[in-house]
Amino acid sequence: MEREPSATAAAPAAAALFAWLSDFCNPGCVKRITGGGGHSAVVTDEGSLFVCGLNKDGQLGLGHTEDALYFTPCKSLLGCPIQQVACGWDFTIILTENGQVLSCGSNSFGQLGIPHGPRRCVVPQAIEPLREKVVSIAAGLRHALAATASGMVFQWGTGLASSGRRLCPGQTLPLFLTAKEPSRVTGLENSQAVCVLAGSDHSASLTDAGELFVWGSNKHGQLASHAAFLPVPQKIEAHCFQNEKIAAVWNGWTHLVAQTETGKVFTWGRADYGQLGRTLKSHEGWKPKKQDPSLCCSRPSKSTPSSLHCLTGATEVSCGSEHNLAVIGGTCYSWGWNEHGMCGDGTEANVWAPKPVPALRSLSGLRVGCGAGHSLALCQWPALPALGQHPRVTGPFPDATEEAGSQEAMDQERNWKDRHAEASPQSQSDRFRNGGLVTETL
């Protein structure tokens, strides 16, 4: 696999990208960053939507199917403020500030929620059956979800149907697993959903009471259940999270990450690429049972939510298909699948425990987002150089994973501290007055 150019060689191109980005999308005003199978999206505080990446099915909503190499404003939505965007494998779900849901991209599995529409839409189309105000959306591999202001959850797209039929033989699957237009998810009538999530073959809903409901495939233990497939939502009991309420939850294709009200972070699900950020006795020691519908947490480790103490208090978390990013104290940590370099550590080896990203330490305004196989970070970046000059390199930063007794590591840390001690308060503020969007895959 061809490796990326060095930081020095890539610096002029990076400076040009930052300059271009600042013209169209002030990084200091970005509120959401996310990605899909091969595309990315940014939502600004003003509600503008910028997209880039693969576009063969029109998933960028730009009115054509040509790939976009740079973040491009979605002109068809100008004047329509956007609240949230969710990127699926080859489609995109968009939530406006007034609670309307739109979709674009591939509709091969009904994932656009437009049952009689074309196989793809290159311009965002309203999902008409969703007439109530929506507050949260999610996009998986081939299905999507929405939570309404009244707490109801709707699902559409047939992505979960095939595994449901295979793993639940003789059972009639609920309509929401097979519908190509929004269908209300049954089994959540006594709860108030505030957030929805979609994996490759499962779904989840977080309630206003801090409870987490899950359904769909449990092939990798992502539902914390013995059952191979849950056709209707079931709650993961509170004792799995040390009897604390869940404040936020994220998921990849086959794993989940949750944070409690006290800031503790739990992971569970697939683990063979390091997705859970913790060492397991065996990656193959647990298999779901087809006929056991019980839901308790006395399971082998990967299907049991387990806390990662090093991530307590994380202010940002994002999950890719099989990798993760988290922000703690202005530093970005990464772990999991790293075949394409999306963990940002300069290698393509999987990362088995949260590790600081060398280029993203102690930065102001750091925000992160993940696509299936790429990562994005928003941070305060040094001032752009004058025309013809190269950007100033402020690294390398000391790597926390190096041995404390390593002379090289100590020298790096001493030099790094000396450089920062020499900088005046004025020069510090000057260096960080501009923003930058850094991508890893890269």
PDB file of C-alpha atoms in Angstrom, residues 149-355:
ATOM      1  CA  ALA A 149     -39.653  15.333  19.722  1.00  0.00           C
ATOM      2  CA  SER A 150     -42.315  13.209  21.408  1.00  0.00           C
ATOM      3  CA  GLY A 151     -39.807  10.388  21.992  1.00  0.00           C
ATOM      4  CA  MET A 152     -40.894   7.949  19.280  1.00  0.00           C
ATOM      5  CA  VAL A 153     -38.335   6.059  17.172  1.00  0.00           C
ATOM      6  CA  PHE A 154     -38.729   5.308  13.467  1.00  0.00           C
ATOM      7  CA  GLN A 155     -36.582   3.000  11.347  1.00  0.00           C
ATOM      8  CA  TRP A 156     -36.389   2.324   7.614  1.00  0.00           C
ATOM      9  CA  GLY A 157     -34.192   0.391   5.188  1.00  0.00           C
ATOM     10  CA  THR A 158     -33.941  -3.387   4.904  1.00  0.00           C
ATOM     11  CA  GLY A 159     -30.372  -3.717   6.175  1.00  0.00           C
ATOM     12  CA  LEU A 160     -31.324  -5.772   9.247  1.00  0.00           C
ATOM     13  CA  ALA A 161     -33.909  -7.972   7.543  1.00  0.00           C
ATOM     14  CA  SER A 162     -31.657 -10.631   6.006  1.00  0.00           C
ATOM     15  CA  SER A 163     -29.851 -11.498   9.236  1.00  0.00           C
ATOM     16  CA  GLY A 164     -33.168 -11.367  11.093  1.00  0.00           C
ATOM     17  CA  ARG A 165     -34.737 -13.948   8.781  1.00  0.00           C
ATOM     18  CA  ARG A 166     -31.667 -16.162   8.994  1.00  0.00           C
ATOM     19  CA  LEU A 167     -31.308 -16.023  12.771  1.00  0.00           C
ATOM     20  CA  CYS A 168     -35.013 -16.021  13.659  1.00  0.00           C
ATOM     21  CA  PRO A 169     -36.394 -18.805  11.449  1.00  0.00           C
ATOM     22  CA  GLY A 170     -40.153 -19.183  11.542  1.00  0.00           C
ATOM     23  CA  GLN A 171     -40.693 -15.789  13.160  1.00  0.00           C
ATOM     24  CA  THR A 172     -42.504 -12.884  11.557  1.00  0.00           C
ATOM     25  CA  LEU A 173     -40.206  -9.900  11.759  1.00  0.00           C
ATOM     26  CA  PRO A 174     -41.585  -6.539  12.902  1.00  0.00           C
ATOM     27  CA  LEU A 175     -42.477  -4.166  10.088  1.00  0.00           C
ATOM     28  CA  PHE A 176     -39.763  -1.671  11.018  1.00  0.00           C
ATOM     29  CA  LEU A 177     -37.078  -4.236  10.099  1.00  0.00           C
ATOM     30  CA  THR A 178     -38.365  -4.659   6.552  1.00  0.00           C
ATOM     31  CA  ALA A 179     -39.914  -1.264   5.709  1.00  0.00           C
ATOM     32  CA  LYS A 180     -38.548   1.045   3.012  1.00  0.00           C
ATOM     33  CA  GLU A 181     -40.247   4.043   4.575  1.00  0.00           C
ATOM     34  CA  PRO A 182     -40.228   5.212   8.204  1.00  0.00           C
ATOM     35  CA  SER A 183     -41.940   2.660  10.438  1.00  0.00           C
ATOM     36  CA  ARG A 184     -42.352   3.102  14.171  1.00  0.00           C
ATOM     37  CA  VAL A 185     -40.123   0.861  16.263  1.00  0.00           C
ATOM     38  CA  THR A 186     -42.311  -1.172  18.602  1.00  0.00           C
ATOM     39  CA  GLY A 187     -41.244  -2.043  22.132  1.00  0.00           C
ATOM     40  CA  LEU A 188     -40.271   1.499  23.092  1.00  0.00           C
ATOM     41  CA  GLU A 189     -43.740   2.778  23.950  1.00  0.00           C
ATOM     42  CA  ASN A 190     -42.919   3.284  27.629  1.00  0.00           C
ATOM     43  CA  SER A 191     -39.734   5.246  27.030  1.00  0.00           C
ATOM     44  CA  GLN A 192     -38.806   8.657  25.639  1.00  0.00           C
ATOM     45  CA  ALA A 193     -36.017   8.444  23.073  1.00  0.00           C
ATOM     46  CA  VAL A 194     -33.634  11.383  22.785  1.00  0.00           C
ATOM     47  CA  CYS A 195     -30.957   9.833  20.573  1.00  0.00           C
ATOM     48  CA  VAL A 196     -30.735   7.008  18.021  1.00  0.00           C
ATOM     49  CA  LEU A 197     -27.779   5.063  16.625  1.00  0.00           C
ATOM     50  CA  ALA A 198     -27.233   2.696  13.704  1.00  0.00           C
ATOM     51  CA  GLY A 199     -24.480   0.120  13.256  1.00  0.00           C
ATOM     52  CA  SER A 200     -23.888  -2.134  10.299  1.00  0.00           C
ATOM     53  CA  ASP A 201     -26.578  -4.571  11.397  1.00  0.00           C
ATOM     54  CA  HIS A 202     -27.996  -3.262  14.679  1.00  0.00           C
ATOM     55  CA  SER A 203     -29.745  -0.215  16.141  1.00  0.00           C
ATOM     56  CA  ALA A 204     -29.840   1.539  19.503  1.00  0.00           C
ATOM     57  CA  SER A 205     -31.838   4.203  21.300  1.00  0.00           C
ATOM     58  CA  LEU A 206     -30.935   6.307  24.344  1.00  0.00           C
ATOM     59  CA  THR A 207     -33.805   7.555  26.509  1.00  0.00           C
ATOM     60  CA  ASP A 208     -34.256  10.673  28.604  1.00  0.00           C
ATOM     61  CA  ALA A 209     -33.962   8.433  31.672  1.00  0.00           C
ATOM     62  CA  GLY A 210     -30.422   7.421  30.710  1.00  0.00           C
ATOM     63  CA  GLU A 211     -31.413   3.927  29.580  1.00  0.00           C
ATOM     64  CA  LEU A 212     -30.043   2.204  26.477  1.00  0.00           C
ATOM     65  CA  PHE A 213     -32.195  -0.037  24.262  1.00  0.00           C
ATOM     66  CA  VAL A 214     -30.681  -2.212  21.514  1.00  0.00           C
ATOM     67  CA  TRP A 215     -31.965  -4.486  18.744  1.00  0.00           C
ATOM     68  CA  GLY A 216     -30.792  -6.289  15.605  1.00  0.00           C
ATOM     69  CA  SER A 217     -27.769  -8.532  15.095  1.00  0.00           C
ATOM     70  CA  ASN A 218     -25.695  -9.602  18.076  1.00  0.00           C
ATOM     71  CA  LYS A 219     -23.029 -11.443  16.094  1.00  0.00           C
ATOM     72  CA  HIS A 220     -20.201  -9.721  17.945  1.00  0.00           C
ATOM     73  CA  GLY A 221     -21.828  -9.255  21.345  1.00  0.00           C
ATOM     74  CA  GLN A 222     -22.702  -5.633  20.627  1.00  0.00           C
ATOM     75  CA  LEU A 223     -26.158  -6.042  22.191  1.00  0.00           C
ATOM     76  CA  ALA A 224     -24.801  -7.434  25.491  1.00  0.00           C
ATOM     77  CA  SER A 225     -27.122 -10.409  25.089  1.00  0.00           C
ATOM     78  CA  HIS A 226     -26.893 -14.175  24.593  1.00  0.00           C
ATOM     79  CA  ALA A 227     -29.388 -13.955  21.713  1.00  0.00           C
ATOM     80  CA  ALA A 228     -28.045 -14.034  18.159  1.00  0.00           C
ATOM     81  CA  PHE A 229     -30.653 -11.511  17.021  1.00  0.00           C
ATOM     82  CA  LEU A 230     -33.055  -9.252  18.911  1.00  0.00           C
ATOM     83  CA  PRO A 231     -36.063  -8.471  16.671  1.00  0.00           C
ATOM     84  CA  VAL A 232     -37.426  -5.927  19.161  1.00  0.00           C
ATOM     85  CA  PRO A 233     -35.638  -3.481  21.486  1.00  0.00           C
ATOM     86  CA  GLN A 234     -34.360  -4.702  24.832  1.00  0.00           C
ATOM     87  CA  LYS A 235     -32.770  -2.647  27.569  1.00  0.00           C
ATOM     88  CA  ILE A 236     -29.205  -3.170  28.710  1.00  0.00           C
ATOM     89  CA  GLU A 237     -29.590  -3.240  32.471  1.00  0.00           C
ATOM     90  CA  ALA A 238     -28.155  -0.432  34.587  1.00  0.00           C
ATOM     91  CA  HIS A 239     -25.832  -2.704  36.574  1.00  0.00           C
ATOM     92  CA  CYS A 240     -23.868  -3.207  33.350  1.00  0.00           C
ATOM     93  CA  PHE A 241     -22.871   0.439  33.751  1.00  0.00           C
ATOM     94  CA  GLN A 242     -22.254   0.299  37.513  1.00  0.00           C
ATOM     95  CA  ASN A 243     -25.854   1.452  38.080  1.00  0.00           C
ATOM     96  CA  GLU A 244     -25.183   4.838  36.517  1.00  0.00           C
ATOM     97  CA  LYS A 245     -27.343   6.600  33.950  1.00  0.00           C
ATOM     98  CA  ILE A 246     -25.986   6.897  30.427  1.00  0.00           C
ATOM     99  CA  ALA A 247     -25.442  10.449  29.256  1.00  0.00           C
ATOM    100  CA  ALA A 248     -24.145   9.762  25.744  1.00  0.00           C
ATOM    101  CA  VAL A 249     -23.575   6.799  23.447  1.00  0.00           C
ATOM    102  CA  TRP A 250     -21.770   6.202  20.159  1.00  0.00           C
ATOM    103  CA  ASN A 251     -21.305   3.144  17.979  1.00  0.00           C
ATOM    104  CA  GLY A 252     -19.282   1.726  15.123  1.00  0.00           C
ATOM    105  CA  TRP A 253     -20.313  -1.037  12.786  1.00  0.00           C
ATOM    106  CA  THR A 254     -20.181  -3.722  15.496  1.00  0.00           C
ATOM    107  CA  HIS A 255     -19.191  -2.110  18.807  1.00  0.00           C
ATOM    108  CA  LEU A 256     -20.557   0.548  21.156  1.00  0.00           C
ATOM    109  CA  VAL A 257     -19.122   3.206  23.450  1.00  0.00           C
ATOM    110  CA  ALA A 258     -21.180   4.787  26.243  1.00  0.00           C
ATOM    111  CA  GLN A 259     -20.463   7.511  28.772  1.00  0.00           C
ATOM    112  CA  THR A 260     -22.288   7.786  32.086  1.00  0.00           C
ATOM    113  CA  GLU A 261     -23.355  10.941  33.890  1.00  0.00           C
ATOM    114  CA  THR A 262     -20.199  10.831  36.007  1.00  0.00           C
ATOM    115  CA  GLY A 263     -17.977  10.668  32.916  1.00  0.00           C
ATOM    116  CA  LYS A 264     -17.096   6.965  32.962  1.00  0.00           C
ATOM    117  CA  VAL A 265     -16.660   5.418  29.504  1.00  0.00           C
ATOM    118  CA  PHE A 266     -17.707   1.830  28.717  1.00  0.00           C
ATOM    119  CA  THR A 267     -17.039  -0.249  25.580  1.00  0.00           C
ATOM    120  CA  TRP A 268     -18.379  -3.573  24.326  1.00  0.00           C
ATOM    121  CA  GLY A 269     -18.896  -5.547  21.112  1.00  0.00           C
ATOM    122  CA  ARG A 270     -16.432  -6.643  18.468  1.00  0.00           C
ATOM    123  CA  ALA A 271     -12.825  -6.562  19.611  1.00  0.00           C
ATOM    124  CA  ASP A 272     -10.558  -8.249  17.070  1.00  0.00           C
ATOM    125  CA  TYR A 273      -9.086  -4.976  15.770  1.00  0.00           C
ATOM    126  CA  GLY A 274      -8.727  -3.329  19.164  1.00  0.00           C
ATOM    127  CA  GLN A 275     -12.095  -1.551  18.909  1.00  0.00           C
ATOM    128  CA  LEU A 276     -12.763  -1.827  22.642  1.00  0.00           C
ATOM    129  CA  GLY A 277      -9.474  -0.312  23.751  1.00  0.00           C
ATOM    130  CA  ARG A 278      -8.825  -3.074  26.252  1.00  0.00           C
ATOM    131  CA  THR A 279      -7.099  -6.442  26.363  1.00  0.00           C
ATOM    132  CA  LEU A 280      -9.302  -9.525  26.173  1.00  0.00           C
ATOM    133  CA  LYS A 281      -8.440 -13.086  27.069  1.00  0.00           C
ATOM    134  CA  SER A 282      -9.700 -14.265  23.695  1.00  0.00           C
ATOM    135  CA  HIS A 283     -11.246 -12.643  20.643  1.00  0.00           C
ATOM    136  CA  GLU A 284     -13.095 -15.846  19.760  1.00  0.00           C
ATOM    137  CA  GLY A 285     -14.230 -17.069  23.158  1.00  0.00           C
ATOM    138  CA  TRP A 286     -17.871 -16.078  22.857  1.00  0.00           C
ATOM    139  CA  LYS A 287     -20.609 -16.975  20.410  1.00  0.00           C
ATOM    140  CA  PRO A 288     -24.278 -15.923  20.552  1.00  0.00           C
ATOM    141  CA  LYS A 289     -26.991 -18.505  21.078  1.00  0.00           C
ATOM    142  CA  LYS A 290     -29.862 -18.524  18.604  1.00  0.00           C
ATOM    143  CA  GLN A 291     -32.630 -19.365  21.026  1.00  0.00           C
ATOM    144  CA  ASP A 292     -31.634 -17.604  24.250  1.00  0.00           C
ATOM    145  CA  PRO A 293     -33.354 -14.192  24.453  1.00  0.00           C
ATOM    146  CA  SER A 294     -32.071 -13.320  27.936  1.00  0.00           C
ATOM    147  CA  LEU A 295     -30.349 -10.018  28.512  1.00  0.00           C
ATOM    148  CA  CYS A 296     -27.976  -9.908  31.432  1.00  0.00           C
ATOM    149  CA  CYS A 297     -24.375  -8.910  31.747  1.00  0.00           C
ATOM    150  CA  SER A 298     -22.739 -12.012  33.188  1.00  0.00           C
ATOM    151  CA  ARG A 299     -21.003 -12.552  29.837  1.00  0.00           C
ATOM    152  CA  PRO A 300     -17.472 -13.061  28.618  1.00  0.00           C
ATOM    153  CA  SER A 301     -15.657  -9.769  28.363  1.00  0.00           C
ATOM    154  CA  LYS A 302     -16.305  -8.500  24.856  1.00  0.00           C
ATOM    155  CA  SER A 303     -20.109  -8.619  25.203  1.00  0.00           C
ATOM    156  CA  THR A 304     -19.997  -7.046  28.651  1.00  0.00           C
ATOM    157  CA  PRO A 305     -19.799  -3.252  28.913  1.00  0.00           C
ATOM    158  CA  SER A 306     -16.507  -2.601  30.666  1.00  0.00           C
ATOM    159  CA  SER A 307     -15.098   0.760  31.723  1.00  0.00           C
ATOM    160  CA  LEU A 308     -11.956   2.308  30.282  1.00  0.00           C
ATOM    161  CA  HIS A 309     -10.527   4.372  33.129  1.00  0.00           C
ATOM    162  CA  CYS A 310      -8.154   6.237  30.829  1.00  0.00           C
ATOM    163  CA  LEU A 311     -11.139   7.780  29.001  1.00  0.00           C
ATOM    164  CA  THR A 312     -13.022   9.029  32.056  1.00  0.00           C
ATOM    165  CA  GLY A 313     -14.107  12.599  31.508  1.00  0.00           C
ATOM    166  CA  ALA A 314     -13.735  12.528  27.722  1.00  0.00           C
ATOM    167  CA  THR A 315     -15.390  15.600  26.217  1.00  0.00           C
ATOM    168  CA  GLU A 316     -15.659  14.185  22.686  1.00  0.00           C
ATOM    169  CA  VAL A 317     -15.984  10.645  21.328  1.00  0.00           C
ATOM    170  CA  SER A 318     -16.477   9.451  17.767  1.00  0.00           C
ATOM    171  CA  CYS A 319     -16.617   5.946  16.296  1.00  0.00           C
ATOM    172  CA  GLY A 320     -15.664   4.840  12.808  1.00  0.00           C
ATOM    173  CA  SER A 321     -16.539   1.420  11.483  1.00  0.00           C
ATOM    174  CA  GLU A 322     -13.934  -0.272  13.703  1.00  0.00           C
ATOM    175  CA  HIS A 323     -11.858   2.572  15.183  1.00  0.00           C
ATOM    176  CA  ASN A 324     -12.461   5.390  17.652  1.00  0.00           C
ATOM    177  CA  LEU A 325     -11.369   8.881  18.630  1.00  0.00           C
ATOM    178  CA  ALA A 326     -11.757  10.639  21.980  1.00  0.00           C
ATOM    179  CA  VAL A 327     -10.745  14.051  23.288  1.00  0.00           C
ATOM    180  CA  ILE A 328      -9.433  14.415  26.837  1.00  0.00           C
ATOM    181  CA  GLY A 329      -7.923  17.657  28.058  1.00  0.00           C
ATOM    182  CA  GLY A 330      -7.413  18.989  24.555  1.00  0.00           C
ATOM    183  CA  THR A 331      -5.590  15.865  23.361  1.00  0.00           C
ATOM    184  CA  CYS A 332      -7.003  13.402  20.834  1.00  0.00           C
ATOM    185  CA  TYR A 333      -6.707   9.687  21.600  1.00  0.00           C
ATOM    186  CA  SER A 334      -7.268   6.939  19.029  1.00  0.00           C
ATOM    187  CA  TRP A 335      -7.593   3.167  19.071  1.00  0.00           C
ATOM    188  CA  GLY A 336      -8.851   0.262  16.974  1.00  0.00           C
ATOM    189  CA  TRP A 337      -8.570  -0.664  13.304  1.00  0.00           C
ATOM    190  CA  ASN A 338      -5.716   1.205  11.631  1.00  0.00           C
ATOM    191  CA  GLU A 339      -5.213  -0.454   8.254  1.00  0.00           C
ATOM    192  CA  HIS A 340      -5.540   2.875   6.449  1.00  0.00           C
ATOM    193  CA  GLY A 341      -3.773   4.995   9.066  1.00  0.00           C
ATOM    194  CA  MET A 342      -6.963   6.452  10.537  1.00  0.00           C
ATOM    195  CA  CYS A 343      -5.597   6.265  14.085  1.00  0.00           C
ATOM    196  CA  GLY A 344      -3.126   8.958  13.042  1.00  0.00           C
ATOM    197  CA  ASP A 345      -0.060   7.451  14.706  1.00  0.00           C
ATOM    198  CA  GLY A 346       1.988   7.218  11.525  1.00  0.00           C
ATOM    199  CA  THR A 347       1.568   3.449  11.196  1.00  0.00           C
ATOM    200  CA  GLU A 348      -0.951   1.014   9.756  1.00  0.00           C
ATOM    201  CA  ALA A 349      -0.889  -1.336  12.747  1.00  0.00           C
ATOM    202  CA  ASN A 350      -4.032  -1.744  14.825  1.00  0.00           C
ATOM    203  CA  VAL A 351      -4.028   0.200  18.091  1.00  0.00           C
ATOM    204  CA  TRP A 352      -5.114  -1.930  21.051  1.00  0.00           C
ATOM    205  CA  ALA A 353      -5.459   0.773  23.703  1.00  0.00           C
ATOM    206  CA  PRO A 354      -6.254   4.516  23.571  1.00  0.00           C
ATOM    207  CA  LYS A 355      -3.116   6.340  22.504  1.00  0.00           C
TER     208      LYS A 355
END
